[in-house]
Short mmCIF file of C-alpha atoms in Angstrom, two decimals:
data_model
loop_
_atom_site.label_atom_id
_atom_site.label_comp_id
_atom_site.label_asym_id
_atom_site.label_seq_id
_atom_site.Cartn_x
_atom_site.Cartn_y
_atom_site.Cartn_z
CA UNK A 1 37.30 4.61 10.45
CA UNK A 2 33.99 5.12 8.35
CA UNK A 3 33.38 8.24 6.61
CA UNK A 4 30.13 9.93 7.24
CA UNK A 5 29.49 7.33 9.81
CA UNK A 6 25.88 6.61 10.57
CA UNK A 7 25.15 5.51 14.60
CA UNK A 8 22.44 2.61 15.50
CA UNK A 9 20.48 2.63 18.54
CA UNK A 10 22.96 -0.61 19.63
CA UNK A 11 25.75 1.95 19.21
CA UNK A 12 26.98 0.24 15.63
CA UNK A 13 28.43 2.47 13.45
CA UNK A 14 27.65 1.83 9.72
CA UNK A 15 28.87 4.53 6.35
CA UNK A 16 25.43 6.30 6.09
CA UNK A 17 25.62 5.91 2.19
CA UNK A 18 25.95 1.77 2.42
CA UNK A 19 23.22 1.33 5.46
CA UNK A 20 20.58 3.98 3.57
CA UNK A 21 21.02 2.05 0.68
CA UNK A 22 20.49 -0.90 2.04
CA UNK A 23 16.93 0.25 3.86
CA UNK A 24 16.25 2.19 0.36
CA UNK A 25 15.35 -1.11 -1.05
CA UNK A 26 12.92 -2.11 2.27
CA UNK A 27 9.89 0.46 2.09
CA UNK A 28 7.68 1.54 3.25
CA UNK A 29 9.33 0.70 6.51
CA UNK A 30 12.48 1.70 5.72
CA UNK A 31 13.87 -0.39 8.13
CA UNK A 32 15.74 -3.79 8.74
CA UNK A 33 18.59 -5.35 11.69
CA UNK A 34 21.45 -4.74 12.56
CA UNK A 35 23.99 -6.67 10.50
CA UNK A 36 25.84 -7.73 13.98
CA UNK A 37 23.00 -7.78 16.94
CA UNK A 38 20.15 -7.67 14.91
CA UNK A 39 18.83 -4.95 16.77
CA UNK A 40 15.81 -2.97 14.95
CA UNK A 41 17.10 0.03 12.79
CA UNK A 42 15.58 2.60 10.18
CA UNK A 43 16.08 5.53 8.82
CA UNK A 44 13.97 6.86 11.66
CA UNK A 45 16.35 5.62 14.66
CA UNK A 46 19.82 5.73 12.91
CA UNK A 47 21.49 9.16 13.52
CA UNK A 48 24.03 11.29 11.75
CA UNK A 49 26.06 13.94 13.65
CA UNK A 50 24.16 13.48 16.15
CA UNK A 51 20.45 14.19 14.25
CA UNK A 52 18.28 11.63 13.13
CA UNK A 53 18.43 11.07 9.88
CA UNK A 54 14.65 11.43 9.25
CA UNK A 55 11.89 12.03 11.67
CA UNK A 56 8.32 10.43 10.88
CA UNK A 57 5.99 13.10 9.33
CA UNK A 58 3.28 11.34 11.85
CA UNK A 59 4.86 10.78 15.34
CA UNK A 60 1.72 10.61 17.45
CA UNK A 61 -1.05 7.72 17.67
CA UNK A 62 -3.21 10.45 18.65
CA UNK A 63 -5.47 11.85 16.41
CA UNK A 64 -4.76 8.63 13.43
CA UNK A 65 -7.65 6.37 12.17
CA UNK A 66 -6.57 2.93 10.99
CA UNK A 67 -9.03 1.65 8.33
CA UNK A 68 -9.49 -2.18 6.80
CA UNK A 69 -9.96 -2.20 2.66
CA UNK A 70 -9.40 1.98 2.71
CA UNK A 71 -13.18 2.24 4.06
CA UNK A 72 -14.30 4.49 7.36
CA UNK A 73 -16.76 2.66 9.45
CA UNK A 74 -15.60 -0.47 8.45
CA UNK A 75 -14.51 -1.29 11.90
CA UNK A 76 -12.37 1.49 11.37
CA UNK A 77 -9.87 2.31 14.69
CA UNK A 78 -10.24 5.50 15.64
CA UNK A 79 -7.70 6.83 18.43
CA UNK A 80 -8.51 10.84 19.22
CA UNK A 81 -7.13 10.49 22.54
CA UNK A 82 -6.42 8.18 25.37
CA UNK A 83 -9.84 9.11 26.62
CA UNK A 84 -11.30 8.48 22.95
CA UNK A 85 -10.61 5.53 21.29
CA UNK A 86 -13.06 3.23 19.60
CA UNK A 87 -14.35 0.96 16.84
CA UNK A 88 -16.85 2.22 14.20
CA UNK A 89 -19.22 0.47 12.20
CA UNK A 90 -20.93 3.59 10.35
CA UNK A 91 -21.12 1.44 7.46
CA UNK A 92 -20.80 -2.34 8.70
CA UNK A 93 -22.84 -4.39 6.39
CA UNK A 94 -26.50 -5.38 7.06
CA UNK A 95 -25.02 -8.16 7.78
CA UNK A 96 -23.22 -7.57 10.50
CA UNK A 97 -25.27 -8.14 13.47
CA UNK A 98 -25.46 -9.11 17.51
CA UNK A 99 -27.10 -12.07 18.90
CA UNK A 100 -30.11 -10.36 19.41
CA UNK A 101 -30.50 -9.31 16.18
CA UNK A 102 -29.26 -5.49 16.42
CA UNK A 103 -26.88 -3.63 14.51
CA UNK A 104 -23.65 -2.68 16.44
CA UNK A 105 -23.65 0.97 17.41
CA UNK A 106 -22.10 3.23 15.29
CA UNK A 107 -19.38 3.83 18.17
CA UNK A 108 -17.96 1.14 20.48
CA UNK A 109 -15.33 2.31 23.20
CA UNK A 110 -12.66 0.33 23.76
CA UNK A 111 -12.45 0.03 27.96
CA UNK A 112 -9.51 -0.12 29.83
CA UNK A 113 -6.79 1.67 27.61
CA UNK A 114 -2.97 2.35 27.79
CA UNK A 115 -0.73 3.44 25.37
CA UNK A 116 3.07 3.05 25.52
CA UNK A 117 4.59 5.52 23.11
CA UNK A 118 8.27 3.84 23.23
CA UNK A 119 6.94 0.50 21.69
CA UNK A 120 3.54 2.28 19.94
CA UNK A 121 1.75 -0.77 21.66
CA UNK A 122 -2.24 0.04 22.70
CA UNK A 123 -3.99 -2.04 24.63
CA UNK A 124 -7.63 -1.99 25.09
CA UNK A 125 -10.81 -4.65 25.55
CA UNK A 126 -14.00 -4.23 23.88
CA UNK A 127 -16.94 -6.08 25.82
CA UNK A 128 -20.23 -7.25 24.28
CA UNK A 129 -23.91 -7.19 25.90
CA UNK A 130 -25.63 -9.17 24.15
CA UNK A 131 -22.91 -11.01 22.60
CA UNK A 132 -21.23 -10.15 18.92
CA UNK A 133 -21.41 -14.15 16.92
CA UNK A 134 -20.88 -16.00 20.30
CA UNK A 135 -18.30 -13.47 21.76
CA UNK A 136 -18.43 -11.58 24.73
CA UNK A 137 -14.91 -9.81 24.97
CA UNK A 138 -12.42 -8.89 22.63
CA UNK A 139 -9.00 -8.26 24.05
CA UNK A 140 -6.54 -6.39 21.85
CA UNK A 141 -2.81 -5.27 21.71
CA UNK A 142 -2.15 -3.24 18.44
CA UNK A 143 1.52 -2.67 17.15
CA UNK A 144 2.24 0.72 15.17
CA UNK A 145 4.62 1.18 12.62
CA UNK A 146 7.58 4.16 13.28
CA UNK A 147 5.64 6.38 11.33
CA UNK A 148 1.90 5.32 11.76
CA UNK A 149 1.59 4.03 8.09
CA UNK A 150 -0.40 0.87 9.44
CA UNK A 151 -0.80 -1.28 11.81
CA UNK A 152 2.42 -4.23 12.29
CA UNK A 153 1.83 -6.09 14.68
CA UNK A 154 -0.42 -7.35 17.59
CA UNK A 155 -3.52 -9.51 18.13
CA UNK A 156 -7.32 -9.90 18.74
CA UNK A 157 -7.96 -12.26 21.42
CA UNK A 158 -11.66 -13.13 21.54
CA UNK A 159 -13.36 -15.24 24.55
CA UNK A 160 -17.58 -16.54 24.59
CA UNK A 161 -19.18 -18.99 26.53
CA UNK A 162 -18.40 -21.22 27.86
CA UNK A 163 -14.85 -20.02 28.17
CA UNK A 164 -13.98 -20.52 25.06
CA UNK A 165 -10.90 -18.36 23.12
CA UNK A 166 -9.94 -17.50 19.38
CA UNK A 167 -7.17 -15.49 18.34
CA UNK A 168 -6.58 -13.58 15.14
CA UNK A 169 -3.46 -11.37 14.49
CA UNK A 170 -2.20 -8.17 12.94
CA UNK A 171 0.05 -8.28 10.29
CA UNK A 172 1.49 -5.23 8.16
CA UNK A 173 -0.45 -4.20 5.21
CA UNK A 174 2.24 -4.26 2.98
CA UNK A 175 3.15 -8.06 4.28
CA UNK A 176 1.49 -10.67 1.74
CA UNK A 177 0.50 -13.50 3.36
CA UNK A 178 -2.51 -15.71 2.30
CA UNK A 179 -3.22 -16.61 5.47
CA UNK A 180 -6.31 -15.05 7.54
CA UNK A 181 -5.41 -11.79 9.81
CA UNK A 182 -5.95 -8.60 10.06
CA UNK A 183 -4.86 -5.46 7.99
CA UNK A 184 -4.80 -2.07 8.52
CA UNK A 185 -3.56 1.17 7.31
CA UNK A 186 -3.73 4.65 8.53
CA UNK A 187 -6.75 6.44 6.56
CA UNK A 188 -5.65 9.74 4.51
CA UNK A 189 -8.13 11.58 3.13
CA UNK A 190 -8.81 11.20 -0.77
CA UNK A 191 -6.87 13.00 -3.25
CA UNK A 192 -8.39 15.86 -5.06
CA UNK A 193 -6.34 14.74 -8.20
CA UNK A 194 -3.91 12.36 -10.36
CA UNK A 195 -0.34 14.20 -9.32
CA UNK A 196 1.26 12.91 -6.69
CA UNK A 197 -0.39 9.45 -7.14
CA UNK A 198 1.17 5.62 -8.15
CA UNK A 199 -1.23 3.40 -9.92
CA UNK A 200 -0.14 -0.75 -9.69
CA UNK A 201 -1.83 -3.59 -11.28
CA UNK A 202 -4.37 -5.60 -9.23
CA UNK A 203 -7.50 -5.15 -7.66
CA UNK A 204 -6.01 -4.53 -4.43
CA UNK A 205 -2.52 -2.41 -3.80
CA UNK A 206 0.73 -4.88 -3.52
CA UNK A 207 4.28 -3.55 -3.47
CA UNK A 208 5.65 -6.24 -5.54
CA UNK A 209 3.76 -4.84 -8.80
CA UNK A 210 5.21 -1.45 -8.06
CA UNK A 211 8.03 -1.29 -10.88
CA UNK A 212 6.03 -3.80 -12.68
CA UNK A 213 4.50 -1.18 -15.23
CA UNK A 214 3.14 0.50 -12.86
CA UNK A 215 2.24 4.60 -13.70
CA UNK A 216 3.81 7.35 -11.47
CA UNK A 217 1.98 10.79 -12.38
CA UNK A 218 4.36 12.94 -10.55
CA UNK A 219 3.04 16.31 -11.79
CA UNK A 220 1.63 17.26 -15.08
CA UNK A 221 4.85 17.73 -16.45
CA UNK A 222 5.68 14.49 -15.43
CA UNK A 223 4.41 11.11 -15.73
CA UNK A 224 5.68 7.35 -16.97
CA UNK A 225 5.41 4.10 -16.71
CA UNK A 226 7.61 2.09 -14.33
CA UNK A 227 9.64 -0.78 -15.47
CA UNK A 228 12.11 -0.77 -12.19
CA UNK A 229 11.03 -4.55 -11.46
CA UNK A 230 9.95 -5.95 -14.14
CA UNK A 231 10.53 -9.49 -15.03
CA UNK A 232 13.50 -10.73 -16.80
CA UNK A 233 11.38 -11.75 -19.84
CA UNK A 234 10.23 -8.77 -20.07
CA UNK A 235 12.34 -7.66 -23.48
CA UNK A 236 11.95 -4.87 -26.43
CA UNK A 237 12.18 -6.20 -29.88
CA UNK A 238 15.49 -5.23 -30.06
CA UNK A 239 16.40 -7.89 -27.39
CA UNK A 240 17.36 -4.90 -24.68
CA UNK A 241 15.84 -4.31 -21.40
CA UNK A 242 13.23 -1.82 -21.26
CA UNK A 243 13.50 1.33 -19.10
CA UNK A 244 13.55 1.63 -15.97
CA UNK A 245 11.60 4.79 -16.36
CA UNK A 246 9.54 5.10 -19.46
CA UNK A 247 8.02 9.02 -19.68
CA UNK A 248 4.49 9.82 -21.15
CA UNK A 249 4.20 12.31 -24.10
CA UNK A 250 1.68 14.34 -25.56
CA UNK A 251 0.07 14.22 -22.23
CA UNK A 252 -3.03 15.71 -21.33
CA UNK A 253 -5.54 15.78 -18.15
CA UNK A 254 -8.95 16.92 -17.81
CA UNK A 255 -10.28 17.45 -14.28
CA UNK A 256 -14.20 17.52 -14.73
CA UNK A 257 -14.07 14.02 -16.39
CA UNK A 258 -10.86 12.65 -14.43
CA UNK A 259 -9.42 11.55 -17.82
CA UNK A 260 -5.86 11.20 -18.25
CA UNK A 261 -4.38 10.93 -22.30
CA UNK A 262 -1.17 9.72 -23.06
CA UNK A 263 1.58 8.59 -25.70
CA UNK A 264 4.30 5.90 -24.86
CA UNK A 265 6.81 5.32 -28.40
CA UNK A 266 8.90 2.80 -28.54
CA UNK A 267 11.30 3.22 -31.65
CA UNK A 268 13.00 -0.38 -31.02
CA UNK A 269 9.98 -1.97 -30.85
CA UNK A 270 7.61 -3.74 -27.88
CA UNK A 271 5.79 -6.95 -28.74
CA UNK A 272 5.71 -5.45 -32.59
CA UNK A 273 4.11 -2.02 -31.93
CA UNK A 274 6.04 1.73 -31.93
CA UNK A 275 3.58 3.31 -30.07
CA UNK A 276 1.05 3.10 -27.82
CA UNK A 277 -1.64 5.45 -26.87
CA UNK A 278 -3.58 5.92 -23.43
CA UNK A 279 -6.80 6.98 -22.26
CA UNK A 280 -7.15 6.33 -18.48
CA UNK A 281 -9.89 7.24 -16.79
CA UNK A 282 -9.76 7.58 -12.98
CA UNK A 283 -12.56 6.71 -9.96
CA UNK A 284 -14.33 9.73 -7.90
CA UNK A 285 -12.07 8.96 -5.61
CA UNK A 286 -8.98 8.15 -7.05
CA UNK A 287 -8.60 5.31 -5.37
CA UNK A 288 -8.62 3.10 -9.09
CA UNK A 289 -8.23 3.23 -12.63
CA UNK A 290 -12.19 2.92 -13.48
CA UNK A 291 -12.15 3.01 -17.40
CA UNK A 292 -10.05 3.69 -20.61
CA UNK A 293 -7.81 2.11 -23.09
CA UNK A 294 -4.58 1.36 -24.23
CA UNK A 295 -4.22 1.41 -28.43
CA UNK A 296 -0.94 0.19 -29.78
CA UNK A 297 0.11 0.87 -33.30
CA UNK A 298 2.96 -1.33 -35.30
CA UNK A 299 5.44 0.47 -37.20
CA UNK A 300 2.80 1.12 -40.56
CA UNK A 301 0.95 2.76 -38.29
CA UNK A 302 -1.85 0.20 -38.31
CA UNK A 303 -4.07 -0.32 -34.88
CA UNK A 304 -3.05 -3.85 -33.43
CA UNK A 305 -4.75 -5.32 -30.85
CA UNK A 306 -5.31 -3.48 -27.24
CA UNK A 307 -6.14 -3.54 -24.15
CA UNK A 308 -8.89 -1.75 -22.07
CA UNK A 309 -9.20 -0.85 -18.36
CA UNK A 310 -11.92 -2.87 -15.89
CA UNK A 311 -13.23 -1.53 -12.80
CA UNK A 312 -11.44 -3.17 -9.70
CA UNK A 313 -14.76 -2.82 -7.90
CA UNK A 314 -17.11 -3.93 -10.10
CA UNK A 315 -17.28 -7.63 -11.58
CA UNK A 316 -13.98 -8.70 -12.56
CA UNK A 317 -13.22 -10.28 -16.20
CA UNK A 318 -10.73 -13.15 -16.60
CA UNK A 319 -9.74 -11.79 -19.56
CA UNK A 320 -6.22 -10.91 -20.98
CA UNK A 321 -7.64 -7.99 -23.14
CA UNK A 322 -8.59 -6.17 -19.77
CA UNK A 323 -6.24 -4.87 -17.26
CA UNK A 324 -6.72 -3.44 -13.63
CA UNK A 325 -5.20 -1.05 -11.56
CA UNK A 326 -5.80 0.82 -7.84
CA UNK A 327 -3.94 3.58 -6.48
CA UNK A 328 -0.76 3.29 -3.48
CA UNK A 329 -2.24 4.19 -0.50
CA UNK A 330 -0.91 7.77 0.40
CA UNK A 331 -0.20 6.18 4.22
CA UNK A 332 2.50 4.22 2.36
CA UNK A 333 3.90 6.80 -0.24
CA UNK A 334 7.55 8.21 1.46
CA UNK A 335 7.47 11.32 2.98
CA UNK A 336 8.78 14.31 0.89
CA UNK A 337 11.82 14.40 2.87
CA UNK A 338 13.22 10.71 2.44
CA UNK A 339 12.96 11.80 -1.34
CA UNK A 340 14.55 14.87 -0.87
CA UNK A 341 17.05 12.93 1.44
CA UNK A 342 18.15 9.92 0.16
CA UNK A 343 16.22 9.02 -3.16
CA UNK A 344 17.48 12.23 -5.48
CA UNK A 345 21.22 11.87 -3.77
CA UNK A 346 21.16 8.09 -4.49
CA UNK A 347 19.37 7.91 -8.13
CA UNK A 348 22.87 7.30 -10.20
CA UNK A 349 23.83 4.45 -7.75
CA UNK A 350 19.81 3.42 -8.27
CA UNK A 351 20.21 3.37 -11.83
CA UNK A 352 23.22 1.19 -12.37
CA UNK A 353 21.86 -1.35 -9.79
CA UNK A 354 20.45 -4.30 -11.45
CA UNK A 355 16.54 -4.48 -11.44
CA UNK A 356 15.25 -6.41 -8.34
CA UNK A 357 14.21 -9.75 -9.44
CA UNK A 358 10.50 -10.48 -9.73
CA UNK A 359 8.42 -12.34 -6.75
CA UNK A 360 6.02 -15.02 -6.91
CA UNK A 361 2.58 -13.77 -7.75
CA UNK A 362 -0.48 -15.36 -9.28
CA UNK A 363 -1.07 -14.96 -12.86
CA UNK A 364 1.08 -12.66 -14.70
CA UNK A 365 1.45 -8.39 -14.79
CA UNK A 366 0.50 -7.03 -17.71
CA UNK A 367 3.54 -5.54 -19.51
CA UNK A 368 1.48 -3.26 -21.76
CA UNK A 369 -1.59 -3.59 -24.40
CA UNK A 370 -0.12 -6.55 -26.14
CA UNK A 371 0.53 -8.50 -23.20
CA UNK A 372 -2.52 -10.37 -21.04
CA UNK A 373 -3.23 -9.01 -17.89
CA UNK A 374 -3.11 -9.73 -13.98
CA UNK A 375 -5.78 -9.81 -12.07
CA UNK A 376 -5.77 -11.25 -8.32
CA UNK A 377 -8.32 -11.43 -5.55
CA UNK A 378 -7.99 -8.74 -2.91
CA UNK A 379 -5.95 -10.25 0.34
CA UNK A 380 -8.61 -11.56 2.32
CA UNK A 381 -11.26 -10.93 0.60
CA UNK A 382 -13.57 -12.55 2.86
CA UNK A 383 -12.42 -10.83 5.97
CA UNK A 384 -14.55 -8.01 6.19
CA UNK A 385 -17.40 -10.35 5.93
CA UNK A 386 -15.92 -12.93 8.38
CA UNK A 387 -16.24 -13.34 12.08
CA UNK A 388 -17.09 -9.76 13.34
CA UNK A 389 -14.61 -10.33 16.39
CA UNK A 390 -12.09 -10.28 14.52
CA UNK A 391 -12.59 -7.21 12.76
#
C-alpha cells in the first residue's frame, strides 16, 4: 500500500511526495521515466485521485511563437493556426540572402502541415525558388515540450541539387551540448520590471549557474542571492557553507533608471569582507544586467577590491574584475501553480537536502566581488549566422 499514491500513465503507482520530489530536481521539464518501464512521466501526466497533478499553463501549439537567441524575426516559428504557420525573417541579417541575391521575405509559409496534438509533433516543408545557400527544400518535424516552453526535439532535413541532403536537429534549450543544432524557446513578451525575474551568470541563460549566485528578485520585499548549487569550495571565513538563500537589505529600486541598490552582510566573513554593497543596473528590456557594481567592505570598514557589471551584448572583457549576467527566460520560469503545489509544501525537505553538486562548466562562477568572474560564449554562437537552412 502507498499513501497518497500517485498513478503513471503505465499504470505504476508511486507515493506522490517521493516521485514529485524526484521530478522537483529535473526542471523545467519536470519530468523523467518510470523507475520500472521507463515510460515518460511528469508532473503533467501523473495523476492524484484521479486529477492531474498539474496541467500546463500553455496546452495549445496554436497561437505560440518559438524564437532562436530570444529575438522575433530571427527565423522565428510562428504557429497561429494550422492554416498559419510560418518562418519570419523581419530582422534576418543583411546577410542573409537567396541565390539571386534577394532578401528572404519577411513571411515564408510552411506547405503541407499537420499537427498531432498527442505527441505535439508538426510537420511541415518549406520550398525555395530561387534556392536559399544551395537548398531547395527544407523538410521539418518539430517536437514540443508538455507545456510549450521550447522546442525538444525534431529535425531540419534540407535537400539541393543535385540531390544532395543535410540534416540538423532540435535539441531542448535548456540541454547543453556543444555540438551544432538548433534551439528554441517559446517567445514571452518582455517584462515591464525586475520582480518576478532570475538573473544567472553568463552571457547566455544556463540552468547549471542557477543556484550558483544567481539573484532572485521575487518582489520588492524580497530579493537574494542564490547559493542552492554552489560549489563545494565555495566557503565563508568561518569555514561553514554559505546560504542557501542569502536576502538583500536596505534594498531599493528605481523604475525610470532600471537601477536596483542593495546590501548583502556577512558577519562571519566572505573572502575577508562583512559587507557588500550593490548597484545593478538592468537592460531596456530586462533581458540582462547592463551596468553597476558590487563594493565589498572588510570588517574596518575599508573599500576592498570589487567587481563591476559588463554588458552581455556588447564586447566582452576577459577580466575577473567584471562579471555578467542575463535574465531566465520567462518560457522556462515554473508556473505559479507548481510553486504553489509542490515547491512551498516541499521547502523543509528542500532545505535539509544536500546542495546538488556543481557541473562541468568553462571557467569559473563568480561567487561575489572578491571572486573572478565567468564568462562563456553563448551556445552556438555562430548559428544564427550559419547555414540559413538550418535556421
Amino acid at each position: 500500500d502507498v499513501d497518497d499514491p500517485c498513478v503513471a500513465p503505465c499504470s505504476h503507482v508511486y507515493c506522490c511526495h517521493c516521485i514529485v520530489q524526484v521530478l522537483l530536481s529535473r526542471p523545467p521539464e519536470w519530468a523523467g521515466s518510470c523507475p520500472l518501464c521507463r515510460t515518460h512521466i511528469s508532473v503533467y501526466n501523473l495523476r492524484n485521485n484521479g486529477q492531474l497533478l498539474v496541467e500546463p499553463e500553455v496546452q495549445n501549439l496554436w497561437g505560440c511563437v518559438f524564437v532562436q537567441y530570444g529575438k522575433l524575426g530571427l527565423a522565428s516559428y510562428h504557429f497561429n493556426s494550422l492554416e498559419d504557420c510560418y518562418i519570419s525573417y523581419d530582422a534576418a541579417p543583411e546577410t542573409w540572402r537567396l541565390d539571386d541575391g534577394r532578401r528572404p521575405p519577411s513571411k515564408k509559409a510552411w506547405e503541407e502541415v499537420s499537427y498531432d496534438p498527442e505527441s505535439r509533433i508538426f510537420r511541415g516543408v518549406i520550398r525555395w525558388d530561387p534556392t536559399f545557400h544551395g537548398c531547395r527544400e527544407w523538410l521539418y518535424r518539430i517536437e514540443f515540450s508538455e507545456d510549450f516552453a521550447g522546442i525538444t526535439g525534431g529535425e531540419v532535413v534540407s535537400s539541393g541539387d543535385p540531390q544532395a541532403t543535410w540534416t540538423q536537429s532540435f535539441l531542448a534549450p535548456w540541454i547543453h551540448d556543444w555540438e551544432r543544432h538548433l534551439s528554441y524557446l517559446r517567445w514571452t513578451p518582455p517584462p515591464t520590471t525586475i520582480f518576478g525575474s532570475v538573473f544567472v551568470q553568463g552571457t547566455s541563460y544556463s540552468s547549471v549557474l542557477e543556484g550558483v549566485a544567481s539573484y532572485h528578485f521575487d518582489s520588492p520585499e524580497q530579493c537574494y542571492i542564490s547559493y542552492a548549487n554552489a560549489p563545494e569550495t565555495w566557503l565563508l571565513d568561518d569555514g561553514s557553507k554559505p546560504p542557501r538563500q542569502k536576502d538583500f537589505e536596505l534594498m531599493s529600486y528605481e523604475p525610470s533608471s532600471r537601477t536596483f541598490k542593495g546590501t548583502i552582510n556577512w558577519p562571519q566573513g566572505f573572502d575577508g569582507a562583512v559587507r557588500w554593497v550593490y548597484t545593478i543596473v538592468f537592460s531596456e528590456d530586462f533581458g540582462q544586467i547592463s551596468d553597476g557594481k558590487v563594493q565589498p567592505y572588510g570588517s574596518r570598514g575599508w573599500p576592498m577590491a570589487g567587481q563591476h557589471f559588463g554588458n552581455p551584448s556588447g564586447p566582452l572583457q576577459l577580466s575577473a574584475s567584471v562579471m555578467y549576467y542575463v535574465r531566465k527566460p520567462s518560457a522556462l520560469a515554473a508556473s505559479a501553480r507548481i510553486k504553489q503545489r509542490f515547491l512551498a509544501s516541499h521547502v523543509e525537505d528542500e532545505a535539509n537536502q544536500p546542495a546538488m553538486p556543481a557541473m562541468p562548466m568553462e571557467g569559473s562562477p563568480s561567487r561575489g566581488p572578491t571572486d573572478r568572474s565567468f564568462t562563456r560564449q553563448p551556445r552556438g554562437a555562430q548559428g544564427a549566422q550559419g547555414t540559413c537552412a538550418m535556421q
